[in-house]
mmCIF file of C-alpha atoms in Angstrom:
data_model
loop_
_atom_site.group_PDB
_atom_site.id
_atom_site.type_symbol
_atom_site.label_atom_id
_atom_site.label_comp_id
_atom_site.label_asym_id
_atom_site.label_seq_id
_atom_site.Cartn_x
_atom_site.Cartn_y
_atom_site.Cartn_z
ATOM 1 C CA MET D 1 0.000 0.000 0.000
ATOM 2 C CA LYS D 2 1.454 3.359 -1.068
ATOM 3 C CA ILE D 3 0.909 6.493 1.044
ATOM 4 C CA LEU D 4 1.832 10.085 0.196
ATOM 5 C CA VAL D 5 2.595 12.237 3.262
ATOM 6 C CA VAL D 6 2.543 16.020 2.815
ATOM 7 C CA ALA D 7 3.903 17.879 5.863
ATOM 8 C CA ASN D 8 5.409 21.353 6.111
ATOM 9 C CA ASP D 9 8.277 20.494 8.470
ATOM 10 C CA GLU D 10 10.919 17.791 8.177
ATOM 11 C CA LEU D 11 10.603 16.355 11.674
ATOM 12 C CA THR D 12 6.857 15.724 11.377
ATOM 13 C CA ALA D 13 7.318 14.273 7.885
ATOM 14 C CA LYS D 14 10.094 11.920 9.022
ATOM 15 C CA SER D 15 8.119 10.864 12.095
ATOM 16 C CA LEU D 16 5.059 10.011 10.006
ATOM 17 C CA ASP D 17 7.263 8.240 7.468
ATOM 18 C CA ARG D 18 8.873 6.083 10.155
ATOM 19 C CA ILE D 19 5.576 5.225 11.885
ATOM 20 C CA LEU D 20 3.844 4.270 8.629
ATOM 21 C CA SER D 21 6.874 2.438 7.215
ATOM 22 C CA SER D 22 7.010 0.336 10.382
ATOM 23 C CA GLN D 23 3.648 -1.094 9.302
ATOM 24 C CA ASN D 24 5.043 -2.067 5.883
ATOM 25 C CA TYR D 25 3.472 0.790 3.922
ATOM 26 C CA THR D 26 5.427 2.344 1.063
ATOM 27 C CA VAL D 27 5.708 6.027 2.030
ATOM 28 C CA GLU D 28 6.675 9.123 0.049
ATOM 29 C CA THR D 29 7.015 12.537 1.704
ATOM 30 C CA VAL D 30 6.888 16.043 0.234
ATOM 31 C CA ASN D 31 6.651 19.416 1.964
ATOM 32 C CA ASP D 32 4.388 21.514 -0.260
ATOM 33 C CA GLY D 33 0.953 21.202 -1.804
ATOM 34 C CA GLN D 34 1.920 21.908 -5.410
ATOM 35 C CA THR D 35 4.448 19.057 -5.533
ATOM 36 C CA ALA D 36 1.864 16.777 -3.925
ATOM 37 C CA TRP D 37 -0.673 17.689 -6.609
ATOM 38 C CA GLU D 38 1.825 16.938 -9.386
ATOM 39 C CA LEU D 39 2.551 13.509 -7.867
ATOM 40 C CA VAL D 40 -1.118 12.654 -7.345
ATOM 41 C CA GLU D 41 -1.746 13.518 -10.991
ATOM 42 C CA VAL D 42 0.809 10.935 -12.139
ATOM 43 C CA PHE D 43 1.066 8.137 -9.556
ATOM 44 C CA PRO D 44 -1.628 5.901 -7.996
ATOM 45 C CA TYR D 45 -1.603 6.341 -4.201
ATOM 46 C CA ASP D 46 -3.743 4.350 -1.785
ATOM 47 C CA LEU D 47 -3.913 7.179 0.767
ATOM 48 C CA LEU D 48 -2.985 10.838 1.128
ATOM 49 C CA VAL D 49 -2.014 12.253 4.549
ATOM 50 C CA LEU D 50 -1.626 16.027 4.433
ATOM 51 C CA ASP D 51 -1.228 19.070 6.636
ATOM 52 C CA ALA D 52 -3.917 21.712 6.398
ATOM 53 C CA THR D 53 -1.192 24.395 6.364
ATOM 54 C CA LEU D 54 1.258 23.996 3.471
ATOM 55 C CA PRO D 55 3.398 26.291 1.290
ATOM 56 C CA ARG D 56 2.632 26.915 -2.402
ATOM 57 C CA LEU D 57 -0.781 25.181 -2.227
ATOM 58 C CA ASP D 58 -2.506 24.763 1.137
ATOM 59 C CA GLY D 59 -3.953 21.408 2.183
ATOM 60 C CA ILE D 60 -7.604 22.441 1.956
ATOM 61 C CA SER D 61 -7.175 23.838 -1.569
ATOM 62 C CA LEU D 62 -5.235 20.721 -2.577
ATOM 63 C CA CYS D 63 -8.003 18.510 -1.228
ATOM 64 C CA ARG D 64 -10.632 20.483 -3.152
ATOM 65 C CA GLN D 65 -8.525 20.347 -6.326
ATOM 66 C CA ILE D 66 -8.145 16.565 -6.048
ATOM 67 C CA ARG D 67 -11.880 16.038 -5.638
ATOM 68 C CA THR D 68 -12.733 18.485 -8.439
ATOM 69 C CA GLY D 69 -10.440 16.444 -10.660
ATOM 70 C CA GLY D 70 -12.539 13.351 -9.936
ATOM 71 C CA LYS D 71 -9.959 11.468 -7.875
ATOM 72 C CA THR D 72 -11.362 9.296 -5.078
ATOM 73 C CA LEU D 73 -8.244 8.298 -3.107
ATOM 74 C CA PRO D 74 -8.807 8.465 0.678
ATOM 75 C CA ILE D 75 -7.528 11.679 2.299
ATOM 76 C CA LEU D 76 -6.596 12.157 5.964
ATOM 77 C CA MET D 77 -6.223 15.825 6.925
ATOM 78 C CA LEU D 78 -3.930 16.924 9.778
ATOM 79 C CA ALA D 79 -4.924 20.051 11.705
ATOM 80 C CA ARG D 80 -3.611 21.814 14.789
ATOM 81 C CA ALA D 81 -5.571 21.238 17.987
ATOM 82 C CA ASP D 82 -5.995 24.997 18.457
ATOM 83 C CA ASN D 83 -7.344 25.362 14.910
ATOM 84 C CA SER D 84 -9.704 22.416 14.491
ATOM 85 C CA GLN D 85 -11.822 24.414 12.024
ATOM 86 C CA ASN D 86 -9.130 23.580 9.456
ATOM 87 C CA GLY D 87 -10.020 19.919 9.918
ATOM 88 C CA VAL D 88 -13.708 20.683 9.459
ATOM 89 C CA ALA D 89 -12.912 22.782 6.380
ATOM 90 C CA GLY D 90 -10.899 19.835 5.083
ATOM 91 C CA LEU D 91 -13.931 17.561 5.401
ATOM 92 C CA ASP D 92 -16.021 20.117 3.511
ATOM 93 C CA ALA D 93 -13.333 20.206 0.813
ATOM 94 C CA GLY D 94 -13.526 16.426 0.376
ATOM 95 C CA ALA D 95 -11.221 14.867 2.984
ATOM 96 C CA ASP D 96 -12.452 11.551 4.388
ATOM 97 C CA ASP D 97 -11.236 12.151 7.942
ATOM 98 C CA TYR D 98 -9.096 14.526 9.981
ATOM 99 C CA LEU D 99 -6.736 14.146 12.908
ATOM 100 C CA LEU D 100 -5.702 16.849 15.359
ATOM 101 C CA LYS D 101 -2.043 17.526 16.117
ATOM 102 C CA PRO D 102 -0.148 16.623 18.224
ATOM 103 C CA ILE D 103 -0.644 13.199 16.676
ATOM 104 C CA ASP D 104 -1.052 10.010 18.666
ATOM 105 C CA SER D 105 0.687 7.285 16.650
ATOM 106 C CA GLN D 106 -1.809 4.548 17.554
ATOM 107 C CA GLU D 107 -4.770 6.731 16.604
ATOM 108 C CA LEU D 108 -3.021 7.664 13.360
ATOM 109 C CA LEU D 109 -2.503 4.007 12.427
ATOM 110 C CA ALA D 110 -6.080 3.097 13.356
ATOM 111 C CA ARG D 111 -7.472 5.850 11.117
ATOM 112 C CA VAL D 112 -5.105 4.913 8.297
ATOM 113 C CA ARG D 113 -6.205 1.270 8.483
ATOM 114 C CA ALA D 114 -9.869 2.308 8.500
ATOM 115 C CA LEU D 115 -9.440 4.539 5.441
ATOM 116 C CA LEU D 116 -7.478 1.888 3.548
ATOM 117 C CA ARG D 117 -10.117 -0.754 4.323
ATOM 118 C CA ARG D 118 -12.823 1.621 3.154
ATOM 119 C CA GLY D 119 -10.908 2.375 -0.020
ATOM 120 C CA SER D 120 -10.217 -1.278 -0.838
ATOM 121 C CA GLY D 121 -13.627 -2.576 0.206
ATOM 122 C CA ILE D 122 -11.995 -5.096 2.558
ATOM 123 C CA ALA D 123 -13.516 -5.002 6.029
ATOM 124 C CA LEU D 124 -11.219 -7.385 7.913
ATOM 125 C CA PRO D 125 -7.448 -7.658 8.101
ATOM 126 C CA ILE D 126 -6.265 -11.191 7.196
ATOM 127 C CA LEU D 127 -6.108 -11.769 3.427
ATOM 128 C CA LYS D 128 -6.560 -15.313 2.106
ATOM 129 C CA TRP D 129 -6.478 -16.915 -1.312
ATOM 130 C CA GLY D 130 -6.985 -20.631 -1.001
ATOM 131 C CA ASP D 131 -4.282 -21.907 1.375
ATOM 132 C CA LEU D 132 -2.286 -18.682 1.052
ATOM 133 C CA SER D 133 -2.697 -16.319 4.006
ATOM 134 C CA LEU D 134 -1.264 -12.852 4.704
ATOM 135 C CA ASP D 135 -1.779 -10.912 7.942
ATOM 136 C CA PRO D 136 -1.011 -7.184 7.366
ATOM 137 C CA SER D 137 -0.903 -6.499 11.110
ATOM 138 C CA THR D 138 1.928 -8.975 11.800
ATOM 139 C CA TYR D 139 3.458 -9.283 8.287
ATOM 140 C CA GLU D 140 3.032 -13.042 8.604
ATOM 141 C CA VAL D 141 2.625 -14.981 5.356
ATOM 142 C CA THR D 142 1.788 -18.674 5.348
ATOM 143 C CA TYR D 143 0.835 -21.321 2.832
ATOM 144 C CA GLY D 144 -1.050 -24.039 4.634
ATOM 145 C CA GLU D 145 0.893 -24.517 7.871
ATOM 146 C CA ARG D 146 4.237 -23.306 6.502
ATOM 147 C CA SER D 147 5.565 -19.756 6.931
ATOM 148 C CA LEU D 148 7.239 -17.741 4.191
ATOM 149 C CA SER D 149 10.151 -15.386 4.820
ATOM 150 C CA LEU D 150 9.777 -12.532 2.345
ATOM 151 C CA THR D 151 11.696 -9.349 1.629
ATOM 152 C CA PRO D 152 9.716 -6.087 2.043
ATOM 153 C CA LYS D 153 9.193 -5.758 -1.721
ATOM 154 C CA GLU D 154 8.164 -9.421 -2.140
ATOM 155 C CA TYR D 155 5.692 -8.922 0.692
ATOM 156 C CA ALA D 156 4.349 -5.719 -0.879
ATOM 157 C CA ILE D 157 3.861 -7.392 -4.269
ATOM 158 C CA LEU D 158 2.036 -10.336 -2.714
ATOM 159 C CA GLU D 159 -0.165 -8.016 -0.643
ATOM 160 C CA LEU D 160 -1.007 -6.033 -3.777
ATOM 161 C CA PHE D 161 -2.166 -9.216 -5.535
ATOM 162 C CA LEU D 162 -4.160 -10.394 -2.503
ATOM 163 C CA ARG D 163 -5.946 -7.060 -2.160
ATOM 164 C CA ASN D 164 -6.802 -7.156 -5.872
ATOM 165 C CA PRO D 165 -7.075 -10.922 -6.464
ATOM 166 C CA ARG D 166 -8.609 -10.911 -9.939
ATOM 167 C CA ARG D 167 -6.792 -7.911 -11.323
ATOM 168 C CA VAL D 168 -3.864 -8.122 -13.749
ATOM 169 C CA PHE D 169 -0.943 -5.810 -12.937
ATOM 170 C CA SER D 170 1.657 -4.838 -15.510
ATOM 171 C CA CYS D 171 5.261 -4.338 -14.406
ATOM 172 C CA GLY D 172 4.789 -0.598 -14.819
ATOM 173 C CA ALA D 173 1.680 -0.572 -12.634
ATOM 174 C CA ILE D 174 3.502 -2.503 -9.904
ATOM 175 C CA LEU D 175 6.415 -0.057 -10.038
ATOM 176 C CA ASP D 176 4.074 2.936 -9.750
ATOM 177 C CA ARG D 177 2.253 1.447 -6.771
ATOM 178 C CA LEU D 178 5.125 0.018 -4.733
ATOM 179 C CA TRP D 179 8.214 2.153 -5.382
ATOM 180 C CA GLU D 180 8.976 5.759 -4.472
ATOM 181 C CA PHE D 181 8.933 7.873 -7.616
ATOM 182 C CA GLU D 182 12.577 8.971 -7.166
ATOM 183 C CA LYS D 183 13.753 5.363 -6.760
ATOM 184 C CA ILE D 184 11.789 3.525 -9.465
ATOM 185 C CA PRO D 185 14.002 0.835 -11.098
ATOM 186 C CA GLY D 186 13.497 -0.887 -14.441
ATOM 187 C CA GLU D 187 10.775 -3.482 -15.098
ATOM 188 C CA ASN D 188 13.320 -6.281 -14.740
ATOM 189 C CA ALA D 189 13.330 -5.569 -11.003
ATOM 190 C CA VAL D 190 9.649 -6.561 -10.841
ATOM 191 C CA ARG D 191 10.267 -9.737 -12.838
ATOM 192 C CA THR D 192 13.118 -10.679 -10.488
ATOM 193 C CA HIS D 193 10.960 -10.144 -7.385
ATOM 194 C CA VAL D 194 8.066 -12.150 -8.864
ATOM 195 C CA LYS D 195 10.429 -14.973 -9.833
ATOM 196 C CA GLU D 196 11.834 -15.135 -6.290
ATOM 197 C CA LEU D 197 8.339 -14.925 -4.796
ATOM 198 C CA ARG D 198 7.168 -17.856 -6.931
ATOM 199 C CA TYR D 199 10.214 -19.859 -5.846
ATOM 200 C CA LYS D 200 9.484 -19.261 -2.154
ATOM 201 C CA LEU D 201 5.792 -20.089 -2.578
ATOM 202 C CA LYS D 202 6.609 -23.310 -4.419
ATOM 203 C CA ALA D 203 9.029 -24.307 -1.632
ATOM 204 C CA THR D 204 6.088 -24.270 0.824
ATOM 205 C CA GLY D 205 3.934 -26.492 -1.391
ATOM 206 C CA ALA D 206 2.087 -23.856 -3.420
ATOM 207 C CA PRO D 207 1.561 -24.349 -7.167
ATOM 208 C CA GLY D 208 4.405 -22.933 -9.211
ATOM 209 C CA ASP D 209 1.957 -20.778 -11.136
ATOM 210 C CA LEU D 210 0.008 -19.422 -8.144
ATOM 211 C CA ILE D 211 1.169 -16.047 -9.447
ATOM 212 C CA GLU D 212 0.446 -16.531 -13.114
ATOM 213 C CA THR D 213 1.707 -14.601 -16.115
ATOM 214 C CA VAL D 214 -0.881 -13.089 -18.435
ATOM 215 C CA TYR D 215 1.327 -12.880 -21.501
ATOM 216 C CA GLY D 216 1.743 -9.444 -22.975
ATOM 217 C CA ILE D 217 -0.065 -7.843 -20.016
ATOM 218 C CA GLY D 218 1.351 -8.702 -16.588
ATOM 219 C CA TYR D 219 0.723 -10.838 -13.484
ATOM 220 C CA ARG D 220 -2.192 -11.904 -11.295
ATOM 221 C CA LEU D 221 -3.171 -14.586 -8.802
ATOM 222 C CA LYS D 222 -4.301 -17.806 -10.425
ATOM 223 C CA GLU D 223 -8.077 -18.181 -10.289
ATOM 224 C CA LEU D 224 -9.449 -20.466 -7.561
ATOM 225 C CA GLU D 225 -12.812 -22.117 -7.176
ATOM 226 C CA THR D 226 -13.172 -20.862 -3.611
ATOM 227 C CA ILE D 227 -13.698 -17.244 -2.655
ATOM 228 C CA PRO D 228 -11.029 -15.595 -0.472
ATOM 229 C CA SER D 229 -11.990 -15.342 3.175
ATOM 230 C CA PHE D 230 -10.947 -12.925 5.895
ATOM 231 C CA GLN D 231 -10.505 -13.194 9.648
ATOM 232 C CA ILE D 232 -9.089 -11.249 12.594
ATOM 233 C CA THR D 233 -6.006 -12.054 14.686
ATOM 234 C CA GLU D 234 -6.250 -11.586 18.439
ATOM 235 C CA ASP D 235 -2.693 -10.342 19.065
ATOM 236 C CA ALA D 236 -2.593 -7.780 16.239
ATOM 237 C CA GLY D 237 -3.051 -4.729 18.476
ATOM 238 C CA GLU D 238 -0.178 -5.624 20.803
ATOM 239 C CA ILE D 239 2.171 -6.419 17.928
ATOM 240 C CA ILE D 240 1.341 -3.164 16.137
ATOM 241 C CA GLN D 241 1.961 -1.219 19.334
ATOM 242 C CA GLN D 242 5.407 -2.806 19.779
ATOM 243 C CA GLN D 243 6.323 -2.141 16.153
ATOM 244 C CA THR D 244 5.174 1.468 16.403
ATOM 245 C CA LEU D 245 7.109 2.021 19.640
ATOM 246 C CA ALA D 246 10.270 0.706 17.996
ATOM 247 C CA ALA D 247 9.742 2.960 14.969
ATOM 248 C CA VAL D 248 9.070 6.067 17.062
ATOM 249 C CA THR D 249 12.110 5.309 19.238
ATOM 250 C CA GLU D 250 14.339 5.067 16.177
ATOM 251 C CA ILE D 251 13.157 8.387 14.714
ATOM 252 C CA TRP D 252 13.471 10.008 18.174
ATOM 253 C CA LYS D 253 17.137 8.971 18.344
ATOM 254 C CA ARG D 254 17.787 10.245 14.833
ATOM 255 C CA PHE D 255 16.269 13.675 15.500
ATOM 256 C CA GLN D 256 17.296 14.202 19.122
ATOM 257 C CA SER D 257 20.199 16.461 18.132
ATOM 258 C CA ARG D 258 17.821 18.507 15.961
ATOM 259 C CA ILE D 259 15.377 18.819 18.868
ATOM 260 C CA ASN D 260 18.206 20.000 21.125
ATOM 261 C CA GLU D 261 19.114 22.636 18.528
ATOM 262 C CA GLN D 262 15.506 23.845 18.556
ATOM 263 C CA ILE D 263 15.565 24.104 22.360
ATOM 264 C CA GLU D 264 18.809 26.108 22.127
ATOM 265 C CA VAL D 265 17.100 28.623 19.821
ATOM 266 C CA LEU D 266 14.325 29.043 22.400
ATOM 267 C CA GLU D 267 16.946 29.555 25.110
ATOM 268 C CA GLN D 268 18.816 32.134 23.013
ATOM 269 C CA ALA D 269 15.629 34.107 22.375
ATOM 270 C CA THR D 270 14.770 33.992 26.076
ATOM 271 C CA GLN D 271 18.234 35.221 27.094
ATOM 272 C CA ALA D 272 17.982 38.109 24.627
ATOM 273 C CA LEU D 273 14.688 39.165 26.206
ATOM 274 C CA LEU D 274 16.082 38.800 29.735
ATOM 275 C CA GLN D 275 18.980 41.086 28.808
ATOM 276 C CA GLU D 276 16.510 43.559 27.245
ATOM 277 C CA PHE D 277 18.066 43.201 23.797
ATOM 278 C CA PRO D 278 15.110 41.737 21.877
ATOM 279 C CA ASP D 279 16.008 40.455 18.418
ATOM 280 C CA ARG D 280 12.867 40.313 16.273
ATOM 281 C CA GLN D 281 14.379 37.857 13.778
ATOM 282 C CA LEU D 282 15.540 35.550 16.571
ATOM 283 C CA ARG D 283 12.141 35.741 18.253
ATOM 284 C CA GLU D 284 10.346 34.830 15.009
ATOM 285 C CA LYS D 285 12.720 31.897 14.497
ATOM 286 C CA ALA D 286 12.072 30.764 18.082
ATOM 287 C CA GLU D 287 8.321 31.008 17.493
ATOM 288 C CA GLN D 288 8.617 28.766 14.415
ATOM 289 C CA GLU D 289 10.775 26.256 16.296
ATOM 290 C CA ALA D 290 8.233 26.167 19.142
ATOM 291 C CA HIS D 291 5.448 25.545 16.616
ATOM 292 C CA THR D 292 7.376 22.660 15.024
ATOM 293 C CA LEU D 293 8.200 21.167 18.423
ATOM 294 C CA ALA D 294 4.568 21.324 19.540
ATOM 295 C CA GLY D 295 3.503 19.133 16.635
ATOM 296 C CA ALA D 296 6.516 16.821 16.588
ATOM 297 C CA LEU D 297 6.581 16.096 20.329
ATOM 298 C CA GLY D 298 2.914 15.153 20.191
ATOM 299 C CA THR D 299 3.738 12.640 17.467
ATOM 300 C CA PHE D 300 6.214 11.038 19.873
ATOM 301 C CA GLY D 301 3.469 10.833 22.525
ATOM 302 C CA LEU D 302 5.049 13.592 24.650
ATOM 303 C CA THR D 303 1.828 15.405 25.509
ATOM 304 C CA LYS D 304 3.344 17.544 28.269
ATOM 305 C CA GLY D 305 6.259 18.585 26.062
ATOM 306 C CA SER D 306 3.857 19.458 23.252
ATOM 307 C CA GLN D 307 1.749 21.581 25.605
ATOM 308 C CA LEU D 308 4.820 23.420 26.904
ATOM 309 C CA ALA D 309 5.993 24.143 23.346
ATOM 310 C CA ARG D 310 2.520 25.410 22.445
ATOM 311 C CA LYS D 311 2.532 27.814 25.427
ATOM 312 C CA ILE D 312 5.995 29.054 24.438
ATOM 313 C CA GLU D 313 4.778 29.623 20.877
ATOM 314 C CA GLN D 314 1.792 31.614 22.123
ATOM 315 C CA LEU D 315 4.011 33.811 24.313
ATOM 316 C CA LEU D 316 6.338 34.511 21.386
ATOM 317 C CA GLN D 317 3.562 35.209 18.877
ATOM 318 C CA ALA D 318 2.228 38.609 19.915
ATOM 319 C CA ASP D 319 3.990 41.931 19.280
ATOM 320 C CA ARG D 320 3.634 42.901 22.904
ATOM 321 C CA PHE D 321 5.681 45.004 25.288
ATOM 322 C CA TRP D 322 7.676 42.373 27.168
ATOM 323 C CA GLU D 323 6.972 42.768 30.860
ATOM 324 C CA ASP D 324 9.427 41.193 33.286
ATOM 325 C CA LYS D 325 6.850 38.676 34.474
ATOM 326 C CA LYS D 326 6.214 37.505 30.890
ATOM 327 C CA VAL D 327 9.921 36.991 30.253
ATOM 328 C CA ILE D 328 10.296 35.097 33.530
ATOM 329 C CA GLN D 329 7.294 32.935 32.570
ATOM 330 C CA LEU D 330 8.908 32.237 29.199
ATOM 331 C CA GLU D 331 12.198 31.295 30.868
ATOM 332 C CA LYS D 332 10.413 28.842 33.192
ATOM 333 C CA LEU D 333 8.537 27.253 30.284
ATOM 334 C CA VAL D 334 11.711 26.794 28.225
ATOM 335 C CA ARG D 335 13.530 25.288 31.214
ATOM 336 C CA ALA D 336 10.584 22.939 31.845
ATOM 337 C CA LEU D 337 10.613 21.917 28.180
ATOM 338 C CA ARG D 338 14.347 21.170 28.327
ATOM 339 C CA ASP D 339 13.761 18.998 31.433
ATOM 340 C CA GLU D 340 10.851 17.204 29.746
ATOM 341 C CA ILE D 341 13.004 16.384 26.700
ATOM 342 C CA ALA D 342 15.736 14.987 28.975
ATOM 343 C CA ARG D 343 13.193 12.897 30.888
ATOM 344 C CA ALA D 344 11.666 11.610 27.648
ATOM 345 C CA SER D 345 15.093 10.565 26.364
ATOM 346 C CA GLU D 346 15.689 8.416 29.448
ATOM 347 C CA THR D 347 12.181 6.922 29.219
ATOM 348 C CA THR D 348 12.639 6.117 25.530
ATOM 349 C CA VAL D 349 15.835 4.186 26.251
ATOM 350 C CA SER D 350 14.119 2.128 28.974
ATOM 351 C CA GLN D 351 11.083 1.420 26.756
ATOM 352 C CA THR D 352 13.347 0.275 23.931
ATOM 353 C CA THR D 353 15.105 -2.104 26.320
ATOM 354 C CA MET D 354 11.742 -3.506 27.463
ATOM 355 C CA VAL D 355 10.608 -4.131 23.875
ATOM 356 C CA GLN D 356 13.916 -5.836 23.062
ATOM 357 C CA ASP D 357 13.616 -7.991 26.195
ATOM 358 C CA GLU D 358 10.058 -8.996 25.240
ATOM 359 C CA ARG D 359 11.181 -9.960 21.743
ATOM 360 C CA SER D 360 14.020 -12.073 23.115
ATOM 361 C CA PHE D 361 11.433 -14.330 24.781
ATOM 362 C CA CYS D 362 9.305 -14.693 21.637
#
């Protein structure tokens, strides 16, 4: 399943990318609405996740433009908690759902799954075709009682066939659906993956032509007499939560130095105000960093940190005469945010250790 994420800051985009990629989705990220529109015009996406506020073409206008053009791909709009009317406006413009920032990763994944099920017409998670079974929540693929070990691209190709069991896909169509547009290889790459996938299926007892070639057109699943059935796994929620935690932890480690740089900007702006040498450019930069932190920290589940960043942003926003008590309040908020980031870093390390310990017993 291929998802296009449109977010106006790198940290949010990378966080969403990591969370969604951890669930085996193919994810592309861009940071402006016009580029997103150009991609949607050319490539078939299964879902669009976009910020309401974007440069060049805002999210609401992009949503309206997509619907006016007759495209029906599911759209999830992201809006700030203090500006929920953007989410409502997104629904009026044609979005299927909206989510308030700061984003809770589990809620994000639940809404993504719901929109993808709605778009594909499949109500339940496990995909079956005869004795072949694929569970998108655990990435487990079996034929009969035997498990298959697949690469991410082999898995994605098989999932594509199982979600569209009677449809023929050309090599070009598979490339468009499962590869990022900047990394699309030649059609031989698809043929190689299909060949290896057939080999692995045959090794578990599946027919060698379970994925059959429609000559001159492409590939599809071989027709069966029985209709595919679907069922739910009991442990899916716990597994998804562990996978998401691991993904969020990884992106947190990657961007921790960037977050520390953002905190330093807030501290510099605060010191300038304390010394009564206000720098308008520095204050505006600090306001933008606080805004970015408020959204990004919420994505990591750091509600308190997100709230502190939001309060800092609000203090920095107005062109007000800076009273001593306001500057002191700002200093306390920035110090509290620094402490919260340090506490979160320690907690993240301990949570990662717990997840690794749990996996070692599996």
